[in-house]
Short mmCIF file of C-alpha atoms and ligand atoms in Angstrom, two decimals:
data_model
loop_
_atom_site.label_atom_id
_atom_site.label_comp_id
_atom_site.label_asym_id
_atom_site.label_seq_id
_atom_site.Cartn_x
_atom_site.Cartn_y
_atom_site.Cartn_z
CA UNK L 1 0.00 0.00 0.00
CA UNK L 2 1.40 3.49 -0.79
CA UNK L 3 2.62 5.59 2.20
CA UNK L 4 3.68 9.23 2.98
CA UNK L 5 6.87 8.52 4.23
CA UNK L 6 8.52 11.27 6.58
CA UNK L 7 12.86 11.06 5.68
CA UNK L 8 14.94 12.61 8.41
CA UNK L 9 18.50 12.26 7.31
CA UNK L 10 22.31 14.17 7.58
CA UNK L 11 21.18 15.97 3.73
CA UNK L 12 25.77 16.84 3.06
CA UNK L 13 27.81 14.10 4.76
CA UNK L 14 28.18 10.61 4.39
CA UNK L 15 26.77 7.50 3.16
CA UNK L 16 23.61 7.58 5.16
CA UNK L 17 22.40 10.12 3.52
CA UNK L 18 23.03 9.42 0.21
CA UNK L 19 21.17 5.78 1.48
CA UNK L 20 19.02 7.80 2.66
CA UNK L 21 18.16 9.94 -0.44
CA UNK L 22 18.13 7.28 -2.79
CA UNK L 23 16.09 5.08 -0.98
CA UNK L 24 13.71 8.10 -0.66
CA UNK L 25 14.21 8.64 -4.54
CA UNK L 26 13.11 4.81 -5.54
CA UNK L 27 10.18 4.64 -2.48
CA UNK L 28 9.03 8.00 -4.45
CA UNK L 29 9.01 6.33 -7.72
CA UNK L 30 6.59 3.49 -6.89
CA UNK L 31 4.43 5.68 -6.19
CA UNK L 32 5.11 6.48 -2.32
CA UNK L 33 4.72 10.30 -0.92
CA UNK L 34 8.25 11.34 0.41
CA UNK L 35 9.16 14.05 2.38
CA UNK L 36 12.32 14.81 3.62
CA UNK L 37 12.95 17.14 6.75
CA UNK L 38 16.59 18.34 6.66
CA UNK L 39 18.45 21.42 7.24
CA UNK L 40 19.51 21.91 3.44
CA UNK L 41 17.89 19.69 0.32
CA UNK L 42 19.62 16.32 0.21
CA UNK L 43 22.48 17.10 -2.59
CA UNK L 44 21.65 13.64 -4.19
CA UNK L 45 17.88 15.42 -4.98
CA UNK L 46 18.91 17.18 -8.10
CA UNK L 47 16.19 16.15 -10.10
CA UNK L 48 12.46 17.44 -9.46
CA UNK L 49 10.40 14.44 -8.39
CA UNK L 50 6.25 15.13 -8.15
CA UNK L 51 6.45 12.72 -5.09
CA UNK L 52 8.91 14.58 -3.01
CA UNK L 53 8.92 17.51 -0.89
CA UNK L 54 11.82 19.00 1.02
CA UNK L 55 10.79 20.66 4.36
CA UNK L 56 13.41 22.85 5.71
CA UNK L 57 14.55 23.03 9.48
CA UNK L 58 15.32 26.74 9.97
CA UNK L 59 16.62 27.31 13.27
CA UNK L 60 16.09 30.52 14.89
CA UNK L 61 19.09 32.45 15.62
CA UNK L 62 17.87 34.30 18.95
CA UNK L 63 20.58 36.04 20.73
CA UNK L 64 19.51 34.16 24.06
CA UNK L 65 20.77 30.49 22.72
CA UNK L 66 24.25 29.82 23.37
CA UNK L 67 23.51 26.63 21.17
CA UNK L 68 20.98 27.34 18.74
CA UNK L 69 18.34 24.24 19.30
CA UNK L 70 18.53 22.47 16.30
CA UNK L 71 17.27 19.22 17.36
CA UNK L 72 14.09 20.90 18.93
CA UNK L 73 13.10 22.91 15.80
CA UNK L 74 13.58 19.56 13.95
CA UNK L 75 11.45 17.82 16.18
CA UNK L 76 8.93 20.49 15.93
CA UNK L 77 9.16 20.12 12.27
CA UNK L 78 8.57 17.01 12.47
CA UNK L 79 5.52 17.03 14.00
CA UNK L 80 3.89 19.63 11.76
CA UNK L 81 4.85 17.87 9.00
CA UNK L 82 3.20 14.43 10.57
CA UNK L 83 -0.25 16.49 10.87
CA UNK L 84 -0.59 18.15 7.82
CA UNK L 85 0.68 15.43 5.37
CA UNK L 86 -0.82 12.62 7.79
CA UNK L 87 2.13 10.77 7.50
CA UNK L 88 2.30 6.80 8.09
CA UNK L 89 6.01 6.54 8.48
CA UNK L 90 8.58 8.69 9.78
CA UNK L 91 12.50 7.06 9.19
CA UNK L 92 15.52 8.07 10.68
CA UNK L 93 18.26 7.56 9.50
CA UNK L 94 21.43 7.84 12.27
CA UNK L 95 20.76 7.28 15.51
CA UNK L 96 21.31 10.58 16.71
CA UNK L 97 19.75 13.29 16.38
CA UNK L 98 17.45 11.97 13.58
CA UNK L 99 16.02 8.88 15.80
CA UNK L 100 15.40 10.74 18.77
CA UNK L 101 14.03 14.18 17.00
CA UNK L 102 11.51 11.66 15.13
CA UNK L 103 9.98 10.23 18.45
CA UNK L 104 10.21 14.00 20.01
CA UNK L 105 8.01 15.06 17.10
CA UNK L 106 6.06 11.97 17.05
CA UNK L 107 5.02 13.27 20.90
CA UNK L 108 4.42 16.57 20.02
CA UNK L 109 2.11 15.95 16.62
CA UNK L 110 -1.66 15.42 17.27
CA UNK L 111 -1.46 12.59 15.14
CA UNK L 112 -0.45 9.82 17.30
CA UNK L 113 -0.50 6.87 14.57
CA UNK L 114 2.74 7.16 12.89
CA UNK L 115 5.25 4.48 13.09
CA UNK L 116 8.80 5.56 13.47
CA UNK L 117 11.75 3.72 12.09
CA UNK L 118 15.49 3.89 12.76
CA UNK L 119 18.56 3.11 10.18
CA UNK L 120 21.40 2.84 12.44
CA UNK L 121 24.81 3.78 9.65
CA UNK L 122 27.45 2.61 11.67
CA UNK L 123 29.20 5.81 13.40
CA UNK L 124 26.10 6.87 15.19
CA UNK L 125 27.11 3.10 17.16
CA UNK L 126 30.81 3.00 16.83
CA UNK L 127 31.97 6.05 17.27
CA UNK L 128 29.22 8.36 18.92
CA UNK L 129 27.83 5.12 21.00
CA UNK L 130 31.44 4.48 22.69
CA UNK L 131 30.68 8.58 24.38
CA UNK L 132 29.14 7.59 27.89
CA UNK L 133 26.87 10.86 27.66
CA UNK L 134 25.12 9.85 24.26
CA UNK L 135 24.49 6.40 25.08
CA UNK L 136 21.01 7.48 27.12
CA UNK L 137 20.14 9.55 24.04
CA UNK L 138 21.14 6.38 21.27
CA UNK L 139 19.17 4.11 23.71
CA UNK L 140 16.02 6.29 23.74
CA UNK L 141 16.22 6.39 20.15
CA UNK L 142 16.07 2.71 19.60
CA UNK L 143 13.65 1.77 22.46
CA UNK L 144 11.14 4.37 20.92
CA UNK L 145 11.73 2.97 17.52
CA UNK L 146 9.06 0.77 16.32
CA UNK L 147 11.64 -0.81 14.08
CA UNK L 148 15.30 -0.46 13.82
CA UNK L 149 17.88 -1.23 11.04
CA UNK L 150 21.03 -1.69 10.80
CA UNK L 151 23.29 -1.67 7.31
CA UNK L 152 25.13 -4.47 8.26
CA UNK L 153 25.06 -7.97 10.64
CA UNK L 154 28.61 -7.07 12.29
CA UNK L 155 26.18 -2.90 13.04
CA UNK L 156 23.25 -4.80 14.13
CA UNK L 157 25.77 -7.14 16.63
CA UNK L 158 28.18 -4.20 17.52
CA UNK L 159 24.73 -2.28 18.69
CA UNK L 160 24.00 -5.23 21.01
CA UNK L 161 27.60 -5.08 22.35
CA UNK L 162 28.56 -1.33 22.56
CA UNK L 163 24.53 -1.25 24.42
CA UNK L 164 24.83 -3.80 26.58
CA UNK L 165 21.17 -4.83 24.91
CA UNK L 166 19.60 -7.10 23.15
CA UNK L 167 17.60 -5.40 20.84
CA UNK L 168 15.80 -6.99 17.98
CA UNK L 169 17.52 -5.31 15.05
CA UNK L 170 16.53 -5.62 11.26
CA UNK L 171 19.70 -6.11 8.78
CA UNK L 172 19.05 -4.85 5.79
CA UNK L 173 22.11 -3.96 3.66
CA UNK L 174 22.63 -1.11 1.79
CA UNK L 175 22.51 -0.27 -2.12
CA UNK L 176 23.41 1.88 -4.89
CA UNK L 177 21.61 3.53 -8.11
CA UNK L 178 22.89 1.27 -10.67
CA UNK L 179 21.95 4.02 -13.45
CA UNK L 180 25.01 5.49 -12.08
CA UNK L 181 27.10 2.81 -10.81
CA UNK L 182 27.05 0.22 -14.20
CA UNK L 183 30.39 -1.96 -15.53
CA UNK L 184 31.95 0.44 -17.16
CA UNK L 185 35.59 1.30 -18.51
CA UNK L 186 36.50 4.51 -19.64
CA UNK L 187 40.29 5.57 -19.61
CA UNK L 188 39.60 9.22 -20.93
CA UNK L 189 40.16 10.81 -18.10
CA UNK L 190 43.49 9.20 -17.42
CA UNK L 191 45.43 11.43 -19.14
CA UNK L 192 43.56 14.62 -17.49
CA UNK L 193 45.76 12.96 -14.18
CA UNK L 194 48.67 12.18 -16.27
CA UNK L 195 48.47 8.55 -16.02
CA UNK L 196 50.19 6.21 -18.68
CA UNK L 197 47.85 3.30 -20.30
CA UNK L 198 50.29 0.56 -18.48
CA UNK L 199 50.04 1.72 -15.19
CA UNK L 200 47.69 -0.10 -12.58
CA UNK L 201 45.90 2.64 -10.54
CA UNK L 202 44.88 2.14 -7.08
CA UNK L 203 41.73 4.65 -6.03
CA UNK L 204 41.07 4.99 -2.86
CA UNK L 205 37.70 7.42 -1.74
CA UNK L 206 36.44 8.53 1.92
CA UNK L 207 36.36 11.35 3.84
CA UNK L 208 39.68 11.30 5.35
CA UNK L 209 38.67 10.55 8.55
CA UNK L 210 40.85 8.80 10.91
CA UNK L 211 38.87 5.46 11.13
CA UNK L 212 39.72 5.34 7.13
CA UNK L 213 43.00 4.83 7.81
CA UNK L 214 44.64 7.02 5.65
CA UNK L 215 47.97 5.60 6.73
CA UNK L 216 47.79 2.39 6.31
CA UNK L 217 46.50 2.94 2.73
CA UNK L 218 49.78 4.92 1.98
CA UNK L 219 52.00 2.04 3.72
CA UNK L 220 50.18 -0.70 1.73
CA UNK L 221 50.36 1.22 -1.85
CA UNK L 222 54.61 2.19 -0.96
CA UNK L 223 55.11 -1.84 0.00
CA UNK L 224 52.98 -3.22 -3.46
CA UNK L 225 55.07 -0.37 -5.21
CA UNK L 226 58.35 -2.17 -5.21
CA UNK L 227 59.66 -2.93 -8.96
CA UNK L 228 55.51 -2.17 -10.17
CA UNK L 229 54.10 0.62 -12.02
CA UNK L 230 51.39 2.05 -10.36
CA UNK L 231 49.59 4.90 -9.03
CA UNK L 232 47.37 5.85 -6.64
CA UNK L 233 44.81 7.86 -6.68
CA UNK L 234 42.89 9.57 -3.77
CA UNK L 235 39.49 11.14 -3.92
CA UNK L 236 38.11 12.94 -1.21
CA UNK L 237 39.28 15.34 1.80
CA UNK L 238 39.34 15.48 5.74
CA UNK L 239 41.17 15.67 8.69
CA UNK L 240 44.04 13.14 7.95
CA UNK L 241 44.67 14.63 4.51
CA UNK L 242 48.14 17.19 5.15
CA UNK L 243 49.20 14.01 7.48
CA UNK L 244 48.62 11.50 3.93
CA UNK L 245 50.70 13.86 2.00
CA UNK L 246 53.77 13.78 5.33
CA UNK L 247 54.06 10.05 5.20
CA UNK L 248 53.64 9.68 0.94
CA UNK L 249 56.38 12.21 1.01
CA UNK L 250 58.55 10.72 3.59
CA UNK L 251 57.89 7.14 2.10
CA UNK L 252 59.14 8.95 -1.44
CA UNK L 253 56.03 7.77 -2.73
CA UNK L 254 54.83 11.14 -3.41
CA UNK L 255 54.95 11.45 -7.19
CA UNK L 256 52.86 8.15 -7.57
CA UNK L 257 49.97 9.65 -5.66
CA UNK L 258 47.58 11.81 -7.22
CA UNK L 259 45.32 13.75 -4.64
CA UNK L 260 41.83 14.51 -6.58
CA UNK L 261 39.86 16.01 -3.60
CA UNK L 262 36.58 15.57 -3.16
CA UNK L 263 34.42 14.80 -5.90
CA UNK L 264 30.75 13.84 -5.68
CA UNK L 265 30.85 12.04 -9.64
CA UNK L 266 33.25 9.39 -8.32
CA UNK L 267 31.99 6.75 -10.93
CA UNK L 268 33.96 8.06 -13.47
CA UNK L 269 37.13 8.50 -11.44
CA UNK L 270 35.87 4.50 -10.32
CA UNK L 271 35.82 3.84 -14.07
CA UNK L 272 39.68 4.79 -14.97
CA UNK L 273 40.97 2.61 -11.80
CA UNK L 274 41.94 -0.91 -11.38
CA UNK L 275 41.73 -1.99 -8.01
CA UNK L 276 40.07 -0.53 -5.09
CA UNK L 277 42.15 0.08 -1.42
CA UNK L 278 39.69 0.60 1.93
CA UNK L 279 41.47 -0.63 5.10
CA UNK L 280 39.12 1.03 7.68
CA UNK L 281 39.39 0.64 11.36
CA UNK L 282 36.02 1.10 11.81
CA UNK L 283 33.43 0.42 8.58
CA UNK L 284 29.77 -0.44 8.89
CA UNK L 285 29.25 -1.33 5.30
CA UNK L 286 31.26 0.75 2.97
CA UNK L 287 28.84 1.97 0.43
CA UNK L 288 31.74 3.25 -1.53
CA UNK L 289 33.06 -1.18 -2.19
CA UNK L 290 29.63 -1.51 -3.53
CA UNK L 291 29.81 1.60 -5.93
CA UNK L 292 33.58 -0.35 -6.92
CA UNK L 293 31.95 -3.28 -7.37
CA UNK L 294 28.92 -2.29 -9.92
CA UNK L 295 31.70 -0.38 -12.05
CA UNK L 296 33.92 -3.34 -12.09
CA UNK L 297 36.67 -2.61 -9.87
CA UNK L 298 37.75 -5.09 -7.34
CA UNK L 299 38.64 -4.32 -4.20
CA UNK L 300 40.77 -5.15 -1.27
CA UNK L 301 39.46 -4.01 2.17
CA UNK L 302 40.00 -4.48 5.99
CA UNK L 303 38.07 -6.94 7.72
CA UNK L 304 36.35 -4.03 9.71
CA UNK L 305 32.69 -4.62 10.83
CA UNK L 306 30.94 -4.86 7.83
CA UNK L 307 33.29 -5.14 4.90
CA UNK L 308 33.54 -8.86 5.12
CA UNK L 309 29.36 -9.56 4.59
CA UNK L 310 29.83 -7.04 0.94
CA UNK L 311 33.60 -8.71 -0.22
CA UNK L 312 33.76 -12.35 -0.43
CA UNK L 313 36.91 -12.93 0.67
CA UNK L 314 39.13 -14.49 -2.74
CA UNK L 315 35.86 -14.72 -4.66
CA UNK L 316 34.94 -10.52 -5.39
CA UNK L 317 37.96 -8.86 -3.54
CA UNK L 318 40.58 -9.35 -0.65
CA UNK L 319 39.86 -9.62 2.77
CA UNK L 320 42.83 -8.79 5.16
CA UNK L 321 43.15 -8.33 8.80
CA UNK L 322 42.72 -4.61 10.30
CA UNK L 323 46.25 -2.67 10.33
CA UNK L 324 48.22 -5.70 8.70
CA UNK L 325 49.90 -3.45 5.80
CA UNK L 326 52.13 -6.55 4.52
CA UNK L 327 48.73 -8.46 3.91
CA UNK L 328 47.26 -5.55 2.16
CA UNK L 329 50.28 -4.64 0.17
CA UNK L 330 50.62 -8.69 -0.78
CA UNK L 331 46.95 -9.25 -2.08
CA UNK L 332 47.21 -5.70 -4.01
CA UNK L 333 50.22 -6.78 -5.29
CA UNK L 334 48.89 -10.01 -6.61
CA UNK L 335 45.84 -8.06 -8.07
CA UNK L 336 47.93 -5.82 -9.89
CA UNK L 337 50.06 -8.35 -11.13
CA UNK L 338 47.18 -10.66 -12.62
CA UNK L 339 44.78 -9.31 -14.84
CA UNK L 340 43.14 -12.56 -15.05
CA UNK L 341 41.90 -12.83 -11.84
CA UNK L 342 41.26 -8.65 -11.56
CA UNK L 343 38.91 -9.51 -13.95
CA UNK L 344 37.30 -12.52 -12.90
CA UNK L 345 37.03 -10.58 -8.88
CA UNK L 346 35.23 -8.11 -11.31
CA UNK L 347 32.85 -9.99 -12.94
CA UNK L 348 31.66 -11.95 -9.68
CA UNK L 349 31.34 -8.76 -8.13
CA UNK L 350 28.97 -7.60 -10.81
CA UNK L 351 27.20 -10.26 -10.58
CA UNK L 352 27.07 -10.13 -6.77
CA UNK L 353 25.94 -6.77 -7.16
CA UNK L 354 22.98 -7.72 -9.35
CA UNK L 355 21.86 -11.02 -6.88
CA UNK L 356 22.74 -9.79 -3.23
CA UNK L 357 22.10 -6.06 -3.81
CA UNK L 358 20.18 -5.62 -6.33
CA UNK L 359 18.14 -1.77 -5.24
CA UNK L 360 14.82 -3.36 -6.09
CA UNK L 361 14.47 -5.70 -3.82
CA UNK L 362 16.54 -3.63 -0.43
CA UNK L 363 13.47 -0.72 -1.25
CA UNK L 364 11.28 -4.15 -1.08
CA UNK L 365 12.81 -4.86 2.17
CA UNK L 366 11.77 -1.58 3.47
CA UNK L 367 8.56 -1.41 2.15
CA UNK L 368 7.61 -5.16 3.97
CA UNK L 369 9.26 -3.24 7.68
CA UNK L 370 7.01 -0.09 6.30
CA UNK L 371 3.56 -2.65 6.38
CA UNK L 372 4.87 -4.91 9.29
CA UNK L 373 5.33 -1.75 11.62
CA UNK L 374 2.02 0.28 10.70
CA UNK L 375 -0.32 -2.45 11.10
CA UNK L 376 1.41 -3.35 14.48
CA UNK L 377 -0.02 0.64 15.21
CA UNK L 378 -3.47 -0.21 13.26
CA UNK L 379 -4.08 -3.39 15.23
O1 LIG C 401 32.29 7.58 7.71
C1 LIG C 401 31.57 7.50 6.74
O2 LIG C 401 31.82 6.81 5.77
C2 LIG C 401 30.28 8.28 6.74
C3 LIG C 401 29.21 7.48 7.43
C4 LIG C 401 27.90 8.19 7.46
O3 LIG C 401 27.32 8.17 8.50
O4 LIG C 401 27.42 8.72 6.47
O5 LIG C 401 29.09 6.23 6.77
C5 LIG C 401 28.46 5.19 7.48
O6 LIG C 401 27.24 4.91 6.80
C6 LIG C 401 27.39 4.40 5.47
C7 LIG C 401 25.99 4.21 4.86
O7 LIG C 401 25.27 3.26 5.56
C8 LIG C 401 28.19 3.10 5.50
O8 LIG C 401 28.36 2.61 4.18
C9 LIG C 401 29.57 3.37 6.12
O9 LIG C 401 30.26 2.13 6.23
C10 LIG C 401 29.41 3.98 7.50
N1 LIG C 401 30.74 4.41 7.98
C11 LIG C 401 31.35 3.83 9.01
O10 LIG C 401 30.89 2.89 9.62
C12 LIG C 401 32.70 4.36 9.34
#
């Protein structure tokens, strides 16, 4: 049955809310009335869509607030927005503020039969759930949830763990547009970065975070470098960045890497590369291996939290053990080296991409949790 389906999501940063947006792009398309309460439009939402509406949070500035009260005009929008589109379903995505804020406005709307549902992304449990003082807050958020979700088995287990709970927690794994993200190989824009046609390049895209591991991408790329011609290319930008230029520099490495900054059309830069580096400490999915995978790139990742349940281990990628540079640097190596089996990592991951995650049937998923939790509130 078609809903109107409340989105409260982070609109600029991060893979939840470009989950979040494109799930509230497809929902939208069959037919489903989305609206999306944010502080700024979504910047995946560049096309206009007759299903969707964008309700802005605009926080008063009033000299009195030290802190202007963001999560309290959200809630409030969220409740005026529950009353006068009679919303079924309101769905956070991130724990905090977006799960609490939707109960908050659930409480303050008139309209008392709305379900709420919570995507938990990862950070919101690994990094903001390990702070002492938000763990009430996170807690709140999931008790008051009439269904939660987590992006990964290793999330929805870490949750239990970092909680001390044993919540019943939905997995349902993320996806990509595959209009966008399609096996593809286009060296044009090689040349753009100087790149020669023999060289294998190594891309490597986050946010430069510190849980990325910025460092142990470098040491892994200056080990596999040794007698091979290759380059590296990083997309993105963050904290760690003018600390990743130090150690490429000191590990005279620095002319291989090519720094690209951040980019929001990363398929094409996906479509030049050859092999795909993410050794995260900390990963609840890594949206960005599943983008590799649809273009065609294999990748070799960390066996952080998630990773492991989107690369099968010597079947679509690598698999290596958290911090263990050698291990990385050995299986990129080997990659580099033989085209045979980058290609046949490629074409199971395509495939894997079509049968394990194909978009279709993840919006499915939601749309069965969307009828299972409102007629729990009709019954
Ligand atoms: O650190 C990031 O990559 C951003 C972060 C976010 O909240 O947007 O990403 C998290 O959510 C993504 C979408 O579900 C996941 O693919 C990422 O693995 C997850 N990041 C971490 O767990 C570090």
């Amino acid at each position: 049955m078609k809903k109107a389906i409340g989105i409260l999501c982070y609109p600029s940063v991060g893979g939840s809310g470009v989950v979040a947006t494109e799930l509230g792009m497809k929902l939208a398309d069959r037919g489903h009335d989305i609206h999306f309460i944010t502080s700024s439009v979504p910047f995946r939402l560049t096309d206009y869509h007759p299903n969707i509406t964008v309700h802005l949070v605009e926080v008063n500035q009033y000299s009195v607030f030290k802190y202007p009260p963001y999560d309290i005009t959200l809630a409030s929008k969220v409740a005026e927005v529950i009353d006068v589109y009679e919303l079924d379903v309101i769905h956070a995505h991130y724990a905090v503020p977006h799960a609490v804020c939707a109960e908050l406005g659930r409480e303050m709307a008139k309209r008392k039969d709305v379900a709420v549902v919570t995507t938990l992304h990862g950070t919101d449990i690994t990094v903001i759930g390990q702070d002492l003082e938000m763990q009430p807050a996170i807690r709140y958020g999931i008790e008051k949830s009439d269904a939660v979700t987590a992006v990964s088995e290793s999330l929805a287990r870490e949750t239990n763990t970092t909680l001390g709970s044993d919540y019943a927690i939905d997995v349902i794994h993320n996806f990509i547009d595959e209009s966008v993200y399609y096996p593809v190989r286009d060296n044009r824009l090689r040349s753009h970065f100087g790149i020669e046609e023999d060289e294998t390049v190594v891309i490597h895209i986050s946010n430069f975070r510190p849980v990325k591991r910025l460092e142990d991408t470098i040491r892994t790329f200056a080990l596999a470098l040794e007698g091979r011609r290759m380059r590296l290319l990083l997309v993105g930008d963050g904290p760690e960045m003018g600390q990743t230029r130090r150690l490429a520099k000191e590990l005279g490495v620095l002319d291989r890497v090519i720094f690209a900054g951040k980019q929001e059309h990363v398929a094409q830069l996906l479509a030049l590369s050859d092999i795909h580096l993410l050794l995260s400490e900390k990963e609840a999915f890594g949206l960005v291996v599943l983008e590799a995978m649809a273009v065609g790139v294999p990748s070799v990742v960390s066996d952080a939290g998630g990773l492991p349940e989107v690369v099968r281990d010597g079947e679509t990628g690598f698999v290596v053990p958290r911090f263990d540079v050698e291990a990385a640097a050995a299986r990129l190596g080997r990659l580099a080296d033989e085209t045979e089996l980058r290609e046949r990592m490629a074409e199971e991951g395509i495939r894997d991409c079509r049968l394990r995650f194909d978009s279709n049937e993840i919006v499915r998923q939601y749309e069965h949790l969307y009828d299972r939790v409102c007629d729990r509130h009709d019954a």
